[in-house]
DNA sequence: TCAAATGTTTGATC
DNA sequence: GGATCAAACATTTG
């Protein structure tokens, strides 16, 4: 579920509620979500105070008075400050004012404690909403297919399958286009498309295409704005020809063969 | 033969 | 070294 706009929405929905709260105790039930020594994790979290909740790429960064708790939602993770624990709840934080729950049926998400910046966060590329155009263009000087590059978190942090496809459509660029062969004008179109779509999606509370909800259980609405993602066979909103779906970088890739050029 | 799903990592291969 | 590909993780859904 979670790409940059969804993670940003989750962070915004829980940050004020969590800041200043103390973790009384915690409980974890998945060896996948919380790899390693769970008893040690519980011990390290006990008594910690939450200083802030922020986002970096698709990671939720919870700064504690000692150490950092990093949460990645994977494909089906939810961080909730409302609701109750259920069958797929794999993390429970008892705070000095309420509960914080981590729910994740597929268990592709991760909850990790670290003293410094976690390695996975350290490897992230720039934030798409903060990078300047010149740096963006310089980073495109690689002979990889643009769709694969947009999904690469070391290239840019936060784009996933939905927003990569939507950004390429908005920029009129074919997903198989080779990155270092894009003209400056087309690179600028892509840069603007990425920023415009991410900003718009955040305003709409993200995309709820299956069951995504923010930290208070509320759905997002950007799925109503999707032009290509999940629209295989439906008419292109620009030219009316059917949206096609192919496999690029192992991911389903939606595009209009008429409106998006290599 | 059940395939595909908003993600990431690892290892093999070209 | 760079890029691609396949598999792995676990579960639900069409």
Short mmCIF file of C-alpha atoms (C1' of nucleotides) in Angstrom, two decimals:
data_model
loop_
_atom_site.label_atom_id
_atom_site.label_comp_id
_atom_site.label_asym_id
_atom_site.label_seq_id
_atom_site.Cartn_x
_atom_site.Cartn_y
_atom_site.Cartn_z
CA UNK A 1 0.00 0.00 0.00
CA UNK A 2 2.45 2.52 0.99
CA UNK A 3 4.40 4.76 -1.29
CA UNK A 4 5.56 8.24 -0.39
CA UNK A 5 2.09 9.90 -0.31
CA UNK A 6 0.59 7.10 1.79
CA UNK A 7 3.50 7.07 4.25
CA UNK A 8 3.40 10.86 4.47
CA UNK A 9 -0.34 10.68 5.17
CA UNK A 10 0.19 8.10 7.91
CA UNK A 11 2.91 10.22 9.50
CA UNK A 12 0.76 13.34 9.44
CA UNK A 13 -2.16 11.44 10.93
CA UNK A 14 -0.23 10.17 13.95
CA UNK A 15 2.66 12.60 14.56
CA UNK A 16 0.91 15.05 16.87
CA UNK A 17 -0.78 12.23 18.75
CA UNK A 18 2.48 10.37 19.39
CA UNK A 19 4.90 13.19 20.11
CA UNK A 20 5.75 13.35 23.80
CA UNK A 21 4.20 9.97 24.60
CA UNK A 22 6.19 7.40 26.51
CA UNK A 23 6.36 3.73 25.58
CA UNK A 24 5.33 1.81 28.69
CA UNK A 25 5.69 -1.62 27.11
CA UNK A 26 5.54 -3.33 23.74
CA UNK A 27 4.79 -6.74 22.28
CA UNK A 28 5.75 -8.30 18.94
CA UNK A 29 4.62 -11.55 17.35
CA UNK A 30 6.32 -11.83 13.95
CA UNK A 31 9.85 -13.04 13.31
CA UNK A 32 9.61 -11.36 9.90
CA UNK A 33 8.39 -7.91 10.93
CA UNK A 34 10.74 -7.79 13.91
CA UNK A 35 13.78 -9.86 12.90
CA UNK A 36 16.41 -10.62 15.48
CA UNK A 37 16.09 -10.59 19.24
CA UNK A 38 12.56 -9.49 20.07
CA UNK A 39 13.09 -9.58 23.83
CA UNK A 40 15.99 -7.19 23.40
CA UNK A 41 13.83 -4.87 21.25
CA UNK A 42 11.14 -4.81 23.93
CA UNK A 43 13.75 -4.05 26.55
CA UNK A 44 15.29 -1.22 24.54
CA UNK A 45 11.88 0.40 23.92
CA UNK A 46 10.62 0.23 27.49
CA UNK A 47 10.39 3.69 29.05
CA UNK A 48 11.46 5.55 25.90
CA UNK A 49 9.86 8.86 25.07
CA UNK A 50 8.75 9.63 21.49
CA UNK A 51 10.34 12.90 20.37
CA UNK A 52 9.02 13.09 16.80
CA UNK A 53 7.54 11.10 13.92
CA UNK A 54 8.80 11.87 10.42
CA UNK A 55 9.08 10.32 6.97
CA UNK A 56 12.13 9.50 4.84
CA UNK A 57 11.29 7.84 1.52
CA UNK A 58 8.80 5.12 2.46
CA UNK A 59 10.16 4.82 6.00
CA UNK A 60 8.49 6.13 9.14
CA UNK A 61 11.19 7.47 11.43
CA UNK A 62 10.21 7.62 15.10
CA UNK A 63 12.87 9.51 17.03
CA UNK A 64 13.10 8.44 20.67
CA UNK A 65 14.87 10.10 23.56
CA UNK A 66 17.42 7.31 23.13
CA UNK A 67 17.64 5.69 19.72
CA UNK A 68 15.36 5.51 16.69
CA UNK A 69 12.48 3.26 15.80
CA UNK A 70 12.13 2.80 12.05
CA UNK A 71 8.95 1.38 10.54
CA UNK A 72 8.56 0.26 6.93
CA UNK A 73 5.02 -0.75 5.95
CA UNK A 74 6.04 -3.17 3.20
CA UNK A 75 3.03 -4.04 1.05
CA UNK A 76 0.24 -4.37 3.63
CA UNK A 77 1.50 -2.69 6.79
CA UNK A 78 -0.67 -0.28 8.78
CA UNK A 79 0.33 1.87 11.71
CA UNK A 80 -2.78 2.69 13.73
CA UNK A 81 -3.53 4.84 16.74
CA UNK A 82 -7.18 3.75 16.69
CA UNK A 83 -8.87 0.37 16.55
CA UNK A 84 -8.10 -2.93 18.19
CA UNK A 85 -5.55 -5.70 17.79
CA UNK A 86 -6.59 -8.47 15.43
CA UNK A 87 -5.35 -11.62 13.75
CA UNK A 88 -2.64 -9.79 11.78
CA UNK A 89 -1.49 -7.39 14.47
CA UNK A 90 2.23 -7.99 14.92
CA UNK A 91 3.20 -5.00 17.03
CA UNK A 92 1.50 -3.48 20.07
CA UNK A 93 2.90 -0.41 21.81
CA UNK A 94 1.33 0.52 25.15
CA UNK A 95 1.83 4.26 25.46
CA UNK A 96 1.23 6.49 28.45
CA UNK A 97 -1.80 7.72 26.55
CA UNK A 98 -3.31 5.02 24.37
CA UNK A 99 -2.23 2.25 22.05
CA UNK A 100 -0.14 2.21 18.88
CA UNK A 101 -0.72 -0.86 16.71
CA UNK A 102 1.18 -2.37 13.80
CA UNK A 103 -0.96 -4.52 11.52
CA UNK A 104 0.48 -6.44 8.57
CA UNK A 105 -1.09 -9.55 6.96
CA UNK A 106 1.77 -10.25 4.54
CA UNK A 107 4.48 -9.34 7.04
CA UNK A 108 6.68 -7.70 4.41
CA UNK A 109 6.99 -4.67 6.67
CA UNK A 110 9.74 -4.14 9.25
CA UNK A 111 10.01 -2.55 12.69
CA UNK A 112 13.61 -1.94 13.70
CA UNK A 113 15.41 -0.14 16.50
CA UNK A 114 18.77 1.51 15.91
CA UNK A 115 21.12 3.85 17.71
CA UNK A 116 22.02 5.79 14.58
CA UNK A 117 20.64 5.96 11.05
CA UNK A 118 19.59 2.46 9.93
CA UNK A 119 21.56 1.17 6.90
CA UNK A 120 18.45 0.84 4.77
CA UNK A 121 17.64 4.50 5.36
CA UNK A 122 21.25 5.58 4.79
CA UNK A 123 21.17 4.03 1.31
CA UNK A 124 18.16 6.05 0.17
CA UNK A 125 18.42 8.54 -2.67
CA UNK A 126 17.14 12.14 -2.44
CA UNK A 127 13.58 13.09 -1.57
CA UNK A 128 11.62 13.76 -4.80
CA UNK A 129 9.96 16.82 -3.28
CA UNK A 130 13.28 18.31 -2.17
CA UNK A 131 15.72 17.53 -4.98
CA UNK A 132 16.47 20.31 -7.47
CA UNK A 133 16.05 19.79 -11.21
CA UNK A 134 19.76 19.95 -12.04
CA UNK A 135 20.59 17.21 -9.57
CA UNK A 136 17.63 15.16 -10.78
CA UNK A 137 18.83 15.40 -14.35
CA UNK A 138 22.39 14.51 -13.40
CA UNK A 139 21.13 11.38 -11.68
CA UNK A 140 19.35 10.31 -14.88
CA UNK A 141 22.69 9.72 -16.60
CA UNK A 142 22.36 5.96 -16.47
CA UNK A 143 21.45 3.42 -19.09
CA UNK A 144 18.57 1.83 -17.27
CA UNK A 145 14.94 1.82 -18.27
CA UNK A 146 13.26 4.79 -16.68
CA UNK A 147 10.56 2.74 -14.94
CA UNK A 148 13.19 0.58 -13.23
CA UNK A 149 15.11 3.66 -12.18
CA UNK A 150 12.05 5.33 -10.67
CA UNK A 151 11.41 2.23 -8.56
CA UNK A 152 15.03 2.20 -7.36
CA UNK A 153 14.99 3.76 -3.87
CA UNK A 154 18.70 4.64 -4.15
CA UNK A 155 17.86 6.80 -7.19
CA UNK A 156 14.91 8.63 -5.62
CA UNK A 157 13.31 7.74 -2.31
CA UNK A 158 9.58 7.15 -2.13
CA UNK A 159 8.20 6.33 -5.57
CA UNK A 160 6.55 2.93 -5.94
CA UNK A 161 4.63 1.18 -8.68
CA UNK A 162 1.56 3.42 -8.69
CA UNK A 163 3.33 6.78 -8.71
CA UNK A 164 6.06 5.66 -11.11
CA UNK A 165 3.40 4.70 -13.67
CA UNK A 166 1.30 7.81 -13.07
CA UNK A 167 4.34 10.12 -13.28
CA UNK A 168 5.53 8.59 -16.56
CA UNK A 169 2.06 8.98 -18.06
CA UNK A 170 1.83 12.59 -16.94
CA UNK A 171 5.24 13.27 -18.49
CA UNK A 172 4.43 11.42 -21.74
CA UNK A 173 7.41 9.12 -21.30
CA UNK A 174 7.37 5.41 -22.19
CA UNK A 175 8.32 3.17 -19.24
CA UNK A 176 10.96 1.43 -21.38
CA UNK A 177 12.67 4.70 -22.35
CA UNK A 178 16.37 4.67 -21.49
CA UNK A 179 17.09 7.24 -18.79
CA UNK A 180 20.25 8.82 -20.17
CA UNK A 181 18.64 9.36 -23.56
CA UNK A 182 15.91 11.67 -22.25
CA UNK A 183 16.24 15.24 -23.48
CA UNK A 184 16.48 18.07 -20.96
CA UNK A 185 12.93 19.09 -21.82
CA UNK A 186 11.57 15.59 -21.22
CA UNK A 187 13.57 15.25 -18.01
CA UNK A 188 11.98 18.49 -16.83
CA UNK A 189 8.53 17.19 -17.70
CA UNK A 190 9.21 14.09 -15.64
CA UNK A 191 10.61 16.10 -12.73
CA UNK A 192 7.54 18.33 -12.70
CA UNK A 193 5.18 15.36 -13.12
CA UNK A 194 6.66 13.49 -10.17
CA UNK A 195 6.44 16.49 -7.88
CA UNK A 196 2.99 17.50 -9.03
CA UNK A 197 1.53 14.01 -8.65
CA UNK A 198 3.11 13.32 -5.26
CA UNK A 199 1.93 16.69 -3.94
CA UNK A 200 -1.58 16.15 -5.26
CA UNK A 201 -1.70 12.59 -3.88
CA UNK A 202 -0.64 13.79 -0.43
CA UNK A 203 -3.43 16.39 -0.54
CA UNK A 204 -5.89 13.58 -1.36
CA UNK A 205 -4.64 11.42 1.51
CA UNK A 206 -2.91 8.86 -0.72
CA UNK A 207 -4.34 6.02 -2.83
CA UNK A 208 -6.60 3.39 -1.25
CA UNK A 209 -6.67 0.73 -3.96
CA UNK A 210 -7.30 -2.20 -1.65
CA UNK A 211 -7.32 -1.42 2.02
CA UNK A 212 -4.86 1.39 2.65
CA UNK A 213 -5.83 3.66 5.54
CA UNK A 214 -3.97 6.30 7.50
CA UNK A 215 -3.17 6.09 11.22
CA UNK A 216 -6.76 6.89 12.15
CA UNK A 217 -8.25 4.31 9.80
CA UNK A 218 -9.29 6.81 7.12
CA UNK A 219 -9.03 6.04 3.40
CA UNK A 220 -7.31 8.16 0.76
CA UNK A 221 -8.86 9.32 -2.50
CA UNK A 222 -6.07 9.67 -5.05
CA UNK A 223 -7.07 6.34 -6.65
CA UNK A 224 -9.90 8.34 -8.24
CA UNK A 225 -7.23 10.35 -10.06
CA UNK A 226 -5.26 7.40 -11.45
CA UNK A 227 -4.84 7.70 -15.23
CA UNK A 228 -3.08 4.40 -15.92
CA UNK A 229 -2.49 2.36 -12.77
CA UNK A 230 -5.05 -0.43 -12.55
CA UNK A 231 -6.74 0.72 -15.77
CA UNK A 232 -5.55 -1.98 -18.21
CA UNK A 233 -7.88 -2.12 -21.22
CA UNK A 234 -9.74 1.05 -20.24
CA UNK A 235 -9.52 4.09 -22.52
CA UNK A 236 -6.65 6.53 -22.13
CA UNK A 237 -8.05 9.78 -20.70
CA UNK A 238 -5.99 11.65 -23.28
CA UNK A 239 -6.44 9.74 -26.57
CA UNK A 240 -9.04 7.06 -25.88
CA UNK A 241 -6.86 4.14 -26.88
CA UNK A 242 -6.74 1.23 -24.39
CA UNK A 243 -4.23 1.39 -21.55
CA UNK A 244 -1.71 -1.41 -21.87
CA UNK A 245 0.00 -3.46 -19.18
CA UNK A 246 3.44 -5.00 -19.53
CA UNK A 247 6.09 -6.32 -17.15
CA UNK A 248 9.04 -4.03 -16.42
CA UNK A 249 11.52 -4.69 -13.63
CA UNK A 250 9.26 -7.56 -12.49
CA UNK A 251 6.37 -5.15 -11.88
CA UNK A 252 3.11 -4.69 -13.69
CA UNK A 253 3.51 -1.49 -15.70
CA UNK A 254 0.55 0.48 -17.03
CA UNK A 255 0.91 2.99 -19.85
CA UNK A 256 -0.56 4.42 -23.05
CA UNK A 257 1.51 3.32 -26.05
CA UNK A 258 0.22 6.29 -28.04
CA UNK A 259 0.76 9.09 -25.50
CA UNK A 260 4.03 7.85 -23.99
CA UNK A 261 7.10 7.85 -26.26
CA UNK A 262 10.46 6.14 -25.81
"C1'" DT B 1 0.84 -25.00 -13.12
"C1'" DC B 2 -3.33 -20.15 -10.06
"C1'" DA B 3 -1.77 -15.45 -10.81
"C1'" DA B 4 -1.16 -11.02 -9.02
"C1'" DA B 5 -0.92 -7.56 -5.41
"C1'" DT B 6 1.04 -0.34 -3.20
"C1'" DG B 7 8.05 -3.62 -1.51
"C1'" DT B 8 12.93 -4.86 -0.75
"C1'" DT B 9 16.90 -7.85 -0.73
"C1'" DT B 10 19.99 -11.24 -2.45
"C1'" DG B 11 22.37 -13.88 -5.76
"C1'" DA B 12 22.99 -15.41 -10.53
"C1'" DT B 13 23.73 -13.97 -15.18
"C1'" DC B 14 24.80 -11.18 -19.18
"C1'" DG C 1 30.86 -2.27 -12.50
"C1'" DG C 2 26.15 -1.87 -14.31
"C1'" DA C 3 21.89 -3.68 -15.34
"C1'" DT C 4 18.50 -7.38 -15.56
"C1'" DC C 5 16.18 -11.21 -13.88
"C1'" DA C 6 14.35 -14.64 -10.66
"C1'" DA C 7 13.38 -15.91 -6.27
"C1'" DA C 8 12.25 -15.26 -1.56
"C1'" DC C 9 9.51 -13.41 2.22
"C1'" DA C 10 3.47 -14.52 3.67
"C1'" DT C 11 -1.32 -13.71 2.81
"C1'" DT C 12 -5.46 -12.41 0.48
"C1'" DT C 13 -8.18 -11.96 -3.46
"C1'" DG C 14 -10.19 -12.52 -8.12
#
